[in-house]
mmCIF file of C-alpha atoms in Angstrom:
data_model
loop_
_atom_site.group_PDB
_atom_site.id
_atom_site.type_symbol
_atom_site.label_atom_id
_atom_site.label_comp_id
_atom_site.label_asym_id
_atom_site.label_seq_id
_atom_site.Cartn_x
_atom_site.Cartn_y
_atom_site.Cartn_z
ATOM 1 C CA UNK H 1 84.501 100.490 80.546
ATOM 2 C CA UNK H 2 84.562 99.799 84.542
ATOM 3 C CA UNK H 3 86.730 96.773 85.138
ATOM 4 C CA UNK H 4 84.700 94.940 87.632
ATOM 5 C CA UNK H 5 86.786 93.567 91.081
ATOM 6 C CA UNK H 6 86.518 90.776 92.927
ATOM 7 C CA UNK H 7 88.257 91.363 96.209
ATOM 8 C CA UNK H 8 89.799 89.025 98.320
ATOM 9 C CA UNK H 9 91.104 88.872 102.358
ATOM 10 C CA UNK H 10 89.711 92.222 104.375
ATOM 11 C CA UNK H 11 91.724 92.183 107.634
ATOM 12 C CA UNK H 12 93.989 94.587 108.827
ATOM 13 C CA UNK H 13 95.836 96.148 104.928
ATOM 14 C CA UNK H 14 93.226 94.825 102.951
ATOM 15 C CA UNK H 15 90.204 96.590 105.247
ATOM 16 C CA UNK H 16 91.825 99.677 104.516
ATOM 17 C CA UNK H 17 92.667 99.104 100.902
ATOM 18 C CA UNK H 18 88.488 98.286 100.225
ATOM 19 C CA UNK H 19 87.750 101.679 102.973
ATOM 20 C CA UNK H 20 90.070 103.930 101.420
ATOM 21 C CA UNK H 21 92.183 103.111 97.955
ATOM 22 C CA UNK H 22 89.525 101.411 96.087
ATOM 23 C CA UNK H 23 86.845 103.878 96.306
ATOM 24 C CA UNK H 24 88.847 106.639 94.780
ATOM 25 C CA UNK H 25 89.585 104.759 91.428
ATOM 26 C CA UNK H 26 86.801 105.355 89.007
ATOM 27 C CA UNK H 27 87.995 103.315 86.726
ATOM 28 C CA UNK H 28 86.966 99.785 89.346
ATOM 29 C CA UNK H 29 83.854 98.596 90.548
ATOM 30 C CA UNK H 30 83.821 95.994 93.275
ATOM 31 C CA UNK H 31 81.042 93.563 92.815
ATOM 32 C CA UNK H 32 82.042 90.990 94.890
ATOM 33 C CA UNK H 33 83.798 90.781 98.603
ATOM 34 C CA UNK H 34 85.850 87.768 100.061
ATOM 35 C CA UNK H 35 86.923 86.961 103.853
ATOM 36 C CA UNK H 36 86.820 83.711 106.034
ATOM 37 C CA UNK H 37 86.075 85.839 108.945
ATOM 38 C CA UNK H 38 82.482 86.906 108.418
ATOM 39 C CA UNK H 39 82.465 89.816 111.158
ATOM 40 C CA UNK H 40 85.312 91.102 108.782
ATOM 41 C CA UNK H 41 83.189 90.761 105.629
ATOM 42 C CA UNK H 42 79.990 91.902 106.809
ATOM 43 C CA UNK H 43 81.877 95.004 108.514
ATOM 44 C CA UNK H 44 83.506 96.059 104.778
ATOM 45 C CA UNK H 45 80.536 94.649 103.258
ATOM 46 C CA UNK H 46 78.214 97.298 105.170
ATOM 47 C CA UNK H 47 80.825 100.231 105.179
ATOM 48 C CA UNK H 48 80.843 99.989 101.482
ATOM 49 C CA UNK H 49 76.966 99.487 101.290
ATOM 50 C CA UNK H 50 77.287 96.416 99.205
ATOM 51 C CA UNK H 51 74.145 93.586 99.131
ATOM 52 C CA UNK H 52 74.862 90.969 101.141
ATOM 53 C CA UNK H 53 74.725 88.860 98.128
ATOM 54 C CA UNK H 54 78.200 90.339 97.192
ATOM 55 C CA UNK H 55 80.015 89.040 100.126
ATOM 56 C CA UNK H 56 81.289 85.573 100.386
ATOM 57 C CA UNK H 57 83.448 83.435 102.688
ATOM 58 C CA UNK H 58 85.607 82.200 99.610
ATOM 59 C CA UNK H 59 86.914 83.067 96.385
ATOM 60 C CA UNK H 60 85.458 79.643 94.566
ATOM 61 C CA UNK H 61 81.772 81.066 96.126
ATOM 62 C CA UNK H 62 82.560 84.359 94.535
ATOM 63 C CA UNK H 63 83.378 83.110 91.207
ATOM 64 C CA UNK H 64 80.662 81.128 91.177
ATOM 65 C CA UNK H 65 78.380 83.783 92.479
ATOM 66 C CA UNK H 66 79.480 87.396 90.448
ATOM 67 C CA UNK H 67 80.399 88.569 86.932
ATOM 68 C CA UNK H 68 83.844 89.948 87.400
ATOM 69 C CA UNK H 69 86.704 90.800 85.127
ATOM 70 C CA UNK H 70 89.484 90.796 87.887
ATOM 71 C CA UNK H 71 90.454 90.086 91.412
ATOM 72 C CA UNK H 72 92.270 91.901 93.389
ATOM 73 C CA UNK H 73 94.556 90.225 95.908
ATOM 74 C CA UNK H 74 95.270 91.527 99.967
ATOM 75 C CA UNK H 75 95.186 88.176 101.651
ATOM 76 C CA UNK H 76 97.832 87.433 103.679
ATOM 77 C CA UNK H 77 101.248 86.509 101.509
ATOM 78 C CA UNK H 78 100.891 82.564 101.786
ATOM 79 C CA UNK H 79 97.968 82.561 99.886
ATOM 80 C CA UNK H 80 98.924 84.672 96.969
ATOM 81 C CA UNK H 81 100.047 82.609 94.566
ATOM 82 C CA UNK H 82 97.113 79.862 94.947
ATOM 83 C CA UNK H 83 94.559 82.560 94.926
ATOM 84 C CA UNK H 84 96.054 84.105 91.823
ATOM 85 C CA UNK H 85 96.431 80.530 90.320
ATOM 86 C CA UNK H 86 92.649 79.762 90.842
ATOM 87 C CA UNK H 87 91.320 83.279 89.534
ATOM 88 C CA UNK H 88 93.532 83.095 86.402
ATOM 89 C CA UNK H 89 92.452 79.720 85.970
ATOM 90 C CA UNK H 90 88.553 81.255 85.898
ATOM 91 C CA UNK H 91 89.954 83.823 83.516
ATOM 92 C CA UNK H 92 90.205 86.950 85.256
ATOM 93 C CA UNK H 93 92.708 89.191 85.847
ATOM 94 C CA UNK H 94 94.872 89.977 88.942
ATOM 95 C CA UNK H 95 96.313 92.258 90.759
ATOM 96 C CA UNK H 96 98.278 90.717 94.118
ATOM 97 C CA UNK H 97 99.636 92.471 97.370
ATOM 98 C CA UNK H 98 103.390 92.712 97.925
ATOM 99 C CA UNK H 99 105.285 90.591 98.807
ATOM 100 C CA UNK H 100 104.413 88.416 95.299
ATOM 101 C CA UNK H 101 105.521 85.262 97.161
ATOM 102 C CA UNK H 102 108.269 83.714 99.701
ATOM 103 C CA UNK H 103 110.186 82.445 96.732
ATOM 104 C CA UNK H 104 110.556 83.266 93.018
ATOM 105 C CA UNK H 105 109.580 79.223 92.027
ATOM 106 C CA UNK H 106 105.978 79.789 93.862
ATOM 107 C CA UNK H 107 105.469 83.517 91.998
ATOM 108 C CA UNK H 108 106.937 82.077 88.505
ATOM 109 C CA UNK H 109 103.941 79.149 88.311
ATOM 110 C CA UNK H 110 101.546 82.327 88.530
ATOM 111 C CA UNK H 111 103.498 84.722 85.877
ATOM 112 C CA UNK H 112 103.824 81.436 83.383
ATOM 113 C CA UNK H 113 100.018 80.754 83.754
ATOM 114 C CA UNK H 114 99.411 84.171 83.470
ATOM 115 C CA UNK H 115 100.880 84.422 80.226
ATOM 116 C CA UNK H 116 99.866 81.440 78.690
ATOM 117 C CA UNK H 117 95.779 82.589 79.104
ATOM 118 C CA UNK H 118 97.139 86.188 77.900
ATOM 119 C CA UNK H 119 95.552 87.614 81.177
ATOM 120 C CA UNK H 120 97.505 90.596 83.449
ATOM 121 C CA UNK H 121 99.012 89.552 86.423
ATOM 122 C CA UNK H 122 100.235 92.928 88.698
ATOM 123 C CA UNK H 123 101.812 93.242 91.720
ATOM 124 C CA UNK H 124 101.166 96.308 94.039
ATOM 125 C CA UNK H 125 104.944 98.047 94.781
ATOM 126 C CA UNK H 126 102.628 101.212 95.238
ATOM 127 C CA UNK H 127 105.930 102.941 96.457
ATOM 128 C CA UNK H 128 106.697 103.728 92.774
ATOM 129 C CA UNK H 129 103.555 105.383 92.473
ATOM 130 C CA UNK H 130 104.956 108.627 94.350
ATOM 131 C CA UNK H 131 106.465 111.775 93.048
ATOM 132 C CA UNK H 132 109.849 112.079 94.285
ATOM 133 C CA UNK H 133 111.402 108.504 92.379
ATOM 134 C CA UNK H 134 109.857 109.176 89.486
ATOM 135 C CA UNK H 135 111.620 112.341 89.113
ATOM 136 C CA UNK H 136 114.544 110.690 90.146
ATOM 137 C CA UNK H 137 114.161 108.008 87.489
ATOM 138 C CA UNK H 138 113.722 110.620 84.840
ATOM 139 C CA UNK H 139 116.781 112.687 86.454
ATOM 140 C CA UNK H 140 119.159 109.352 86.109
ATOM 141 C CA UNK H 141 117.570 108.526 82.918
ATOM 142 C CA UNK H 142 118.682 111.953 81.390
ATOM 143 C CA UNK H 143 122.249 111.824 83.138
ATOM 144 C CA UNK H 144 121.856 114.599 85.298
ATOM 145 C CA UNK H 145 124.464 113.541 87.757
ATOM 146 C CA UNK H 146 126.869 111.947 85.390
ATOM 147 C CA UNK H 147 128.615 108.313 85.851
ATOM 148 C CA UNK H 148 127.331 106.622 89.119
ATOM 149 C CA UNK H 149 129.598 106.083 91.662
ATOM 150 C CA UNK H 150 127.541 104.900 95.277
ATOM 151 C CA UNK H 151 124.089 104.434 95.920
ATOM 152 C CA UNK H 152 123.337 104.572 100.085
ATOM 153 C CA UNK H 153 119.853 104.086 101.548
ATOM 154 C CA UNK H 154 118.566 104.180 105.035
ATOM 155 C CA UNK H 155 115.301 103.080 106.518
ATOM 156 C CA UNK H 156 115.247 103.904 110.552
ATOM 157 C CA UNK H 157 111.836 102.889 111.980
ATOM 158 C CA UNK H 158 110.542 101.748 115.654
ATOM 159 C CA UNK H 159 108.045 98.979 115.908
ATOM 160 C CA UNK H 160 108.395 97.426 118.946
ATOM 161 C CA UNK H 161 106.136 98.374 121.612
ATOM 162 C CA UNK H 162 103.359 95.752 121.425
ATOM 163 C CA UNK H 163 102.931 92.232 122.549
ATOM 164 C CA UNK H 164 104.236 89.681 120.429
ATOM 165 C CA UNK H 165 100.589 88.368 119.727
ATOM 166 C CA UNK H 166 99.296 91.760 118.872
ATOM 167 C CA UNK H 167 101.620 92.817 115.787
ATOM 168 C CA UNK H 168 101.077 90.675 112.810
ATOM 169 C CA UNK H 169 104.665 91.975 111.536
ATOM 170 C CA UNK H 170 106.314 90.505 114.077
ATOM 171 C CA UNK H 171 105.559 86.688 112.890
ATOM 172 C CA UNK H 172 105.876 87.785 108.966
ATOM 173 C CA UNK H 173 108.483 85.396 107.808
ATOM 174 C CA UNK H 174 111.761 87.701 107.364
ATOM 175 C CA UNK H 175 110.242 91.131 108.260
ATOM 176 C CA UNK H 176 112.771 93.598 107.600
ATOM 177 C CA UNK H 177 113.822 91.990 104.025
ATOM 178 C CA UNK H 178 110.601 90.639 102.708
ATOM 179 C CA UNK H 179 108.338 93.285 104.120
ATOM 180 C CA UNK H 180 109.628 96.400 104.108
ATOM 181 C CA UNK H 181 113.366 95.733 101.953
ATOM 182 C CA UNK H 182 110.834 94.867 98.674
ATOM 183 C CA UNK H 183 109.870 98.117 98.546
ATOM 184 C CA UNK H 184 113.619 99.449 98.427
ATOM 185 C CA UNK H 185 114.642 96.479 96.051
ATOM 186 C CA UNK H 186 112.105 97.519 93.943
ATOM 187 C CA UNK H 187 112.591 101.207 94.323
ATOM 188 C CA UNK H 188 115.665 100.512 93.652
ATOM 189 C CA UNK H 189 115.320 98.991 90.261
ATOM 190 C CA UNK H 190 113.138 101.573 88.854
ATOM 191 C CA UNK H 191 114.873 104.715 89.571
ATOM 192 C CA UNK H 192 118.108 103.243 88.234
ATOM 193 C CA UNK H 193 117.130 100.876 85.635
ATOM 194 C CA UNK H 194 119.389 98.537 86.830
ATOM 195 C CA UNK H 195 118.642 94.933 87.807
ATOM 196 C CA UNK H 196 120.988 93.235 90.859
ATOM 197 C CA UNK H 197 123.311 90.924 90.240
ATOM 198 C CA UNK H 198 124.570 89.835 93.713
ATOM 199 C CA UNK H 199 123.739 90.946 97.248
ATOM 200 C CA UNK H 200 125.536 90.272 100.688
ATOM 201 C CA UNK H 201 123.315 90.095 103.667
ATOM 202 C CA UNK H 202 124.126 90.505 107.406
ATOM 203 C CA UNK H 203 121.043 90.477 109.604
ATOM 204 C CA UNK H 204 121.505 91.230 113.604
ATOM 205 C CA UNK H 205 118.775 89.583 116.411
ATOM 206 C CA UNK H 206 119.300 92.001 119.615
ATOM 207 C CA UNK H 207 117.655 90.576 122.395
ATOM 208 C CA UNK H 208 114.750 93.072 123.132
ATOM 209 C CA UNK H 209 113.314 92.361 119.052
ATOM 210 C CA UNK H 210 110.008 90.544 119.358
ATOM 211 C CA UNK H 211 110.541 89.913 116.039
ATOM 212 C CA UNK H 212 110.675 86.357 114.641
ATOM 213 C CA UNK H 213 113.215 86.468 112.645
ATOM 214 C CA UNK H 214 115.606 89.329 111.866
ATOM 215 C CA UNK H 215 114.539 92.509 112.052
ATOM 216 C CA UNK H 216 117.498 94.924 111.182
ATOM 217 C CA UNK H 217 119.918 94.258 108.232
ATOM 218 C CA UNK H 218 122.693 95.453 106.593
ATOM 219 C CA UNK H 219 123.566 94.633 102.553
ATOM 220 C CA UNK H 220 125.889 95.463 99.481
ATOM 221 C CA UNK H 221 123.782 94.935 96.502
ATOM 222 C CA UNK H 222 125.920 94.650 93.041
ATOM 223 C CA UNK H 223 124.111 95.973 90.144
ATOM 224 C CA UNK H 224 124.346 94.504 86.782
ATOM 225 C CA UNK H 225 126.408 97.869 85.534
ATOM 226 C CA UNK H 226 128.544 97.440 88.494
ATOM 227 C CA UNK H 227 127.405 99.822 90.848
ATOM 228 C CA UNK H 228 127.696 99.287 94.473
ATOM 229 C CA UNK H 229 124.587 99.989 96.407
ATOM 230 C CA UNK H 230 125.219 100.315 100.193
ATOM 231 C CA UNK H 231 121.533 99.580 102.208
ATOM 232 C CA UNK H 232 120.943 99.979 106.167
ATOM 233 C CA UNK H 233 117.418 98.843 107.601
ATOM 234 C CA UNK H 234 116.092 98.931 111.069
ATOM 235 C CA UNK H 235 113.068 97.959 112.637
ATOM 236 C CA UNK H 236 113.866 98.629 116.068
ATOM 237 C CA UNK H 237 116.016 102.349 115.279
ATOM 238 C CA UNK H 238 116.190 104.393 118.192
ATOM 239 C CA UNK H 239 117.578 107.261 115.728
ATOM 240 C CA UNK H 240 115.268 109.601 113.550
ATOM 241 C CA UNK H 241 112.660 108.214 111.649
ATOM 242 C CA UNK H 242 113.237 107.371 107.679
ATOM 243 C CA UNK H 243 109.948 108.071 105.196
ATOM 244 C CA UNK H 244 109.423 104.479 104.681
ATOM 245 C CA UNK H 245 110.296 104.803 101.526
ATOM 246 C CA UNK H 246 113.316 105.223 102.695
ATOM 247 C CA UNK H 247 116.401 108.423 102.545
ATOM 248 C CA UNK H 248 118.532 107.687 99.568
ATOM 249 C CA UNK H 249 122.037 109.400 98.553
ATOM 250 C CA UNK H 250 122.449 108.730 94.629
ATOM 251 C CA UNK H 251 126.159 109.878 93.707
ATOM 252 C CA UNK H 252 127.256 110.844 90.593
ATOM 253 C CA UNK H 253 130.674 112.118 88.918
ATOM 254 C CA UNK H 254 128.367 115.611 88.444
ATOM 255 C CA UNK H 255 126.919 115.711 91.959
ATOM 256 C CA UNK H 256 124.422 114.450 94.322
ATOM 257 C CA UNK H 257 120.473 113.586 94.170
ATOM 258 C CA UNK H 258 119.071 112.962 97.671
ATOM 259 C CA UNK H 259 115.552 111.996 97.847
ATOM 260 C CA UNK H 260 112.863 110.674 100.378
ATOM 261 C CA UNK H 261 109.404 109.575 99.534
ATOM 262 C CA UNK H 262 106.007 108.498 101.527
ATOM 263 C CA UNK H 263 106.638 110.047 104.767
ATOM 264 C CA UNK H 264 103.835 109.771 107.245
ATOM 265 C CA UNK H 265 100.029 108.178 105.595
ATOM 266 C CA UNK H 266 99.098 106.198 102.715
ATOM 267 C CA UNK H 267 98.798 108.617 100.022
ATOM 268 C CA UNK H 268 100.597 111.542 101.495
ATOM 269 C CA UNK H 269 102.872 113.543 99.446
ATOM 270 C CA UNK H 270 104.207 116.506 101.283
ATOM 271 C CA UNK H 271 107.280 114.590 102.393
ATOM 272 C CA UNK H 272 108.458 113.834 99.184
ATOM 273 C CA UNK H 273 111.649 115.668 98.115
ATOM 274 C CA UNK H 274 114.127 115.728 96.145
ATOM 275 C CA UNK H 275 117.204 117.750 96.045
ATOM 276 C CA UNK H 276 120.655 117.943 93.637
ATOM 277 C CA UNK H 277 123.724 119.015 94.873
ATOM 278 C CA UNK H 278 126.448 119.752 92.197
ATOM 279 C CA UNK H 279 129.393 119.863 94.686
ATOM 280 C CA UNK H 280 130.456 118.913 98.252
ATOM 281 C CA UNK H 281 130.377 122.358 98.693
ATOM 282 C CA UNK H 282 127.200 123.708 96.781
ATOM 283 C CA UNK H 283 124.094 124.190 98.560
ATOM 284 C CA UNK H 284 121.404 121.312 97.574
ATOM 285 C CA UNK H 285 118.513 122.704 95.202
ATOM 286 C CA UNK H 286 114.915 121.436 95.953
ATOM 287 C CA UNK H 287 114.114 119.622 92.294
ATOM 288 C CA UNK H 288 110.495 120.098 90.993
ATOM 289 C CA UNK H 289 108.086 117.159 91.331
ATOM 290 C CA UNK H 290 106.046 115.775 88.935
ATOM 291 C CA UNK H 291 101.753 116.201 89.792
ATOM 292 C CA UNK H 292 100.567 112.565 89.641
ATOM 293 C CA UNK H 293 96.553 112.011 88.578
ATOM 294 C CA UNK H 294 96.570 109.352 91.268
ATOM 295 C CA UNK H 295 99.166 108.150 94.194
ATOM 296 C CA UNK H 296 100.263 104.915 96.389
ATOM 297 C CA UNK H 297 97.928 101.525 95.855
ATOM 298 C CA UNK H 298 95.235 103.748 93.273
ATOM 299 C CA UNK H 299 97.822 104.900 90.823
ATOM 300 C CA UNK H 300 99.042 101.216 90.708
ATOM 301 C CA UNK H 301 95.254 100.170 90.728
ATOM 302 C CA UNK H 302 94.098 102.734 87.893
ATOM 303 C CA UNK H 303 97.075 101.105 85.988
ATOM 304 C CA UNK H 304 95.852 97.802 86.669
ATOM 305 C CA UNK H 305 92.516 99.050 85.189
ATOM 306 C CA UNK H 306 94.097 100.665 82.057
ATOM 307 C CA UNK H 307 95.768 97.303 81.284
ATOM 308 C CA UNK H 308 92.946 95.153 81.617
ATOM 309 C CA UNK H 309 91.400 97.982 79.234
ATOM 310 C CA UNK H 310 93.941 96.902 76.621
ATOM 311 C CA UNK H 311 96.589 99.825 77.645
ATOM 312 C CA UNK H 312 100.250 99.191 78.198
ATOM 313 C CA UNK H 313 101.367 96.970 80.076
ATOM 314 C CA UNK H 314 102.093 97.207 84.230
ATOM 315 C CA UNK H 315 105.171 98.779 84.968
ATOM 316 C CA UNK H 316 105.160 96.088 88.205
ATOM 317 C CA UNK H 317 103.706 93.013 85.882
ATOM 318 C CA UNK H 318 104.145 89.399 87.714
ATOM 319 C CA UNK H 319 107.299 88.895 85.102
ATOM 320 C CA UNK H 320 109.020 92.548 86.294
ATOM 321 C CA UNK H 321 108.403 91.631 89.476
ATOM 322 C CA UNK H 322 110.218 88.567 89.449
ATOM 323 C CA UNK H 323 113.805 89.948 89.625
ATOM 324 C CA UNK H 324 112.599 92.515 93.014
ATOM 325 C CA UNK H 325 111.477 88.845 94.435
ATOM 326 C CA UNK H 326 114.522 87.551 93.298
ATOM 327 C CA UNK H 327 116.519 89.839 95.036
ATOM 328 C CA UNK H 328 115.032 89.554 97.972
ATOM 329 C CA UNK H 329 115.123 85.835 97.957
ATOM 330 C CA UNK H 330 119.112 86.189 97.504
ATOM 331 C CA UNK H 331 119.235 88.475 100.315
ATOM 332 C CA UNK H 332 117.202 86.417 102.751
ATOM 333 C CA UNK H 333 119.538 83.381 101.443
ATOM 334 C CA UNK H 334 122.557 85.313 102.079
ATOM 335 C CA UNK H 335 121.338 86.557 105.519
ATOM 336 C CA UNK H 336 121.011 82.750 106.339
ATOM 337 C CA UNK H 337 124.428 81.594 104.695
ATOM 338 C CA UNK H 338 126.570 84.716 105.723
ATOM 339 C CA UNK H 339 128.071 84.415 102.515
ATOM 340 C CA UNK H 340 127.357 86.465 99.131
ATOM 341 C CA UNK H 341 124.276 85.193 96.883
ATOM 342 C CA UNK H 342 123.532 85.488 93.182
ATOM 343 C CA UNK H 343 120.413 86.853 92.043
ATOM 344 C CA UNK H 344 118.338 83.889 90.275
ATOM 345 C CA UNK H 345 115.720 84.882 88.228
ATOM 346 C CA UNK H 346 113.541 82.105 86.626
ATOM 347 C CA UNK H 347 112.866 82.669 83.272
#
C-alpha cells in the first residue's frame, strides 16, 4: 500500500522537504499540494510535475478536492496545531514539522484528538533518524560506560550576517531554545531514556544579535534518574562550528562516549561519529555505526508510512513528543523568570 500525502505550506523548509525528502520515500505518494502563495505552489507544483488540479491555496480546498490518507505538515509553527486539528478532524493522518507547538496546552488538544479518532499523529525530530545516537542509545542501553555521571553538549553556530528582514530565524519566537534546543531536548531523551525533570535557563542578548529574542543560552537540565546535563548553545559563536546536532560528552563510571551527528546537509552522514574512551588516559576508539535504510526527514517519513500501514507505533508520536515540548516550554519559562522550572507534561 502507498499512503497517499496531502502536503501543506511550500516556502523556504517545506520547498525543500516536497524537492528533496519526499521523493525518495517509496512508501508516499503526494496527491495533493497546499500554499497561500500561488507562485510557491505552482513552482513545487511544476518541479514535481503534478496536474494543476493537485495544487490548492488551502487545506479545506484540498480535502475537498483529493483522496488522501495523510497530511503532512511544514507550514510555519503557528499553524500546526489548527492544521493538524482540521485534517484529523477529516480523518487523516499527520505528520507535523518541529517545533509541535509554542506550548504543550496547544500540542495536547491535537495528541487527545488524535487518539480519540485512533489516527497517528507524528512529529518530525528527524535528528534521531541518524547513525551516530542511535548507536549511542544502544551503547547506554547496554551499559557500556557504566553509572552516568555528566552529560555536556555544545552547539556553536554563526547566523548573523543578513538583514533582519531577510532571515526568517531571526523573528522565530525563542530561536535558540525552540528552534534549534528541540532537537537536543529531544536527542537528549532518546539516547538516554531519560525524561527531564527540571531545567535552569540563562539566555544572553549581546548587542550585535539581530535576533528577536535570545539567541545564545546556557542550561542545567535534571533528569528524572538524577543526572545533571550541562547544555551550551550559540547562535552567534565566533568559535568552531558544532554538527547541528550538536558535540556531546556522555560520562560514565567506565569511560567516555563522545559523539556528533548531522554535520554539514540534510541527509549527510559522513560527520557522524562516535568514539569511547575507557580512561582519561586511553586513546578514544572510533565505535561502528549502524547502516540506516533511510536518514533525516525520510527515515522519520517512511516510519510515518509504516504506521499508518498498521506497523508500530512512531518513536516521535504527538504523545512522546509532548515531554521534548515540555521541556522546552520550561526552559523558555525559566529563561524568562531566571529562576529554575519544572517540567509539566499534560497528560
Amino acid at each position: 500500500m502507498t499512503v497517499r500525502i496531502i502536503h501543506v505550506g511550500l516556502g523556504g523548509w517545506g520547498g525543500n522537504w516536497a524537492r528533496t525528502a519526499i521523493p525518495e520515500v517509496a512508501e508516499v505518494e503526494v496527491v495533493g499540494l497546499v500554499d497561500p502563495v500561488p507562485a510557491t505552489l505552482t513552482a513545487v507544483q511544476q518541479d514535481l510535475g503534478l496536474p494543476e488540479s493537485a495544487a490548492f491555496a488551502s487545506l479545506t480546498e484540498a480535502l475537498a478536492g483529493v483522496d488522501a490518507d495523510a497530511v503532512v505538515i511544514t507550514a510555519p509553527a503557528v499553524t500546526h496545531v489548527p492544521l493538524a486539528l482540521e485534517a484529523l478532524d477529516a480523518g487523516k493522518h499527520v505528520l507535523v514539522e518541529k517545533p509541535f507547538a509554542n506550548t504543550t496546552d496547544e500540542a495536547v488538544t491535537a495528541v487527545r484528538r488524535a487518539e480519540e479518532l485512533g489516527l497517528v499523529l507524528q512529529v518530525s525530530q528527524n535528528y534521531r533518524w541518524y547513525p551516530a545516537p542511535r548507536a549511542v542509545q544502544d551503547l547506554l542501553a547496554a551499559g557500556t560506560v557504566g553509572e552516568l555521571s555528566a552529560i555536556n553538549i555544545d552547539f556553536r553556530q554563526w547566523d548573523n550576517d543578513l538583514a533582519f528582514e531577510e532571515h526568517p530565524h531571526y523573528k522565530f519566537p525563542h530561536a535558540m531554545i525552540n528552534d534549534m534546543a528541540i532537537h537536543h531536548f529531544d536527542l537528549l531523551r532518546m539516547v538516554t531514556g531519560q525524561e527531564a525533570v527540571r531545567v535552569f535557563a540563562k539566555a544572553t542578548f549581546p548587542s550585535y544579535s539581530k535576533y528577536q529574542d535570545e539567541a545564545i543560552a546556557s542550561m542545567i537540565i535534571e533528569l528524572d534518574g538524577g543526572l545533571v546535563v550541562s547544555y551550551r548553545g550559540s547562535w552567534l559563536s565566533r568559535g568552531p562550528r558544532t554538527a547541528w546536532a550538536g558535540e556531546w560528552s556522555i560520562q560514565g563510571e567506565d569511560g567516555e562516549l563522545w559523539f556528533t551527528s548531522r554535520d554539514g546537509a540534510p541527509n549527510a552522514i559522513d560527520g557522524d561519529v562516535v568514539t569511547l574512551r575507557r580512561t582519561q588516559d586511553d586513546e578514544a576508539e572510533p565505535v561502528e555505526l549502524p547502516v540506516l535504510e533511510h536518514t533525516d526527514r525520510q527515515g522519520g517519513l517512511q516510519a510515518f508510512a509504516r504506521s499508518v500501514e498498521g506497523g508500530p507505533a512512531p518513536a516521535t508520536s504527538g504523545r512522546d513528543n509532548l515531554r521534548s515540548l515540555a521541556l522546552m516550554e520550561a526552559a523558555t519559562r525559566s529563561a524568562g523568570s531566571g529562576q529554575p522550572e519544572d517540567v509539566v507534561v499534560p497528560s
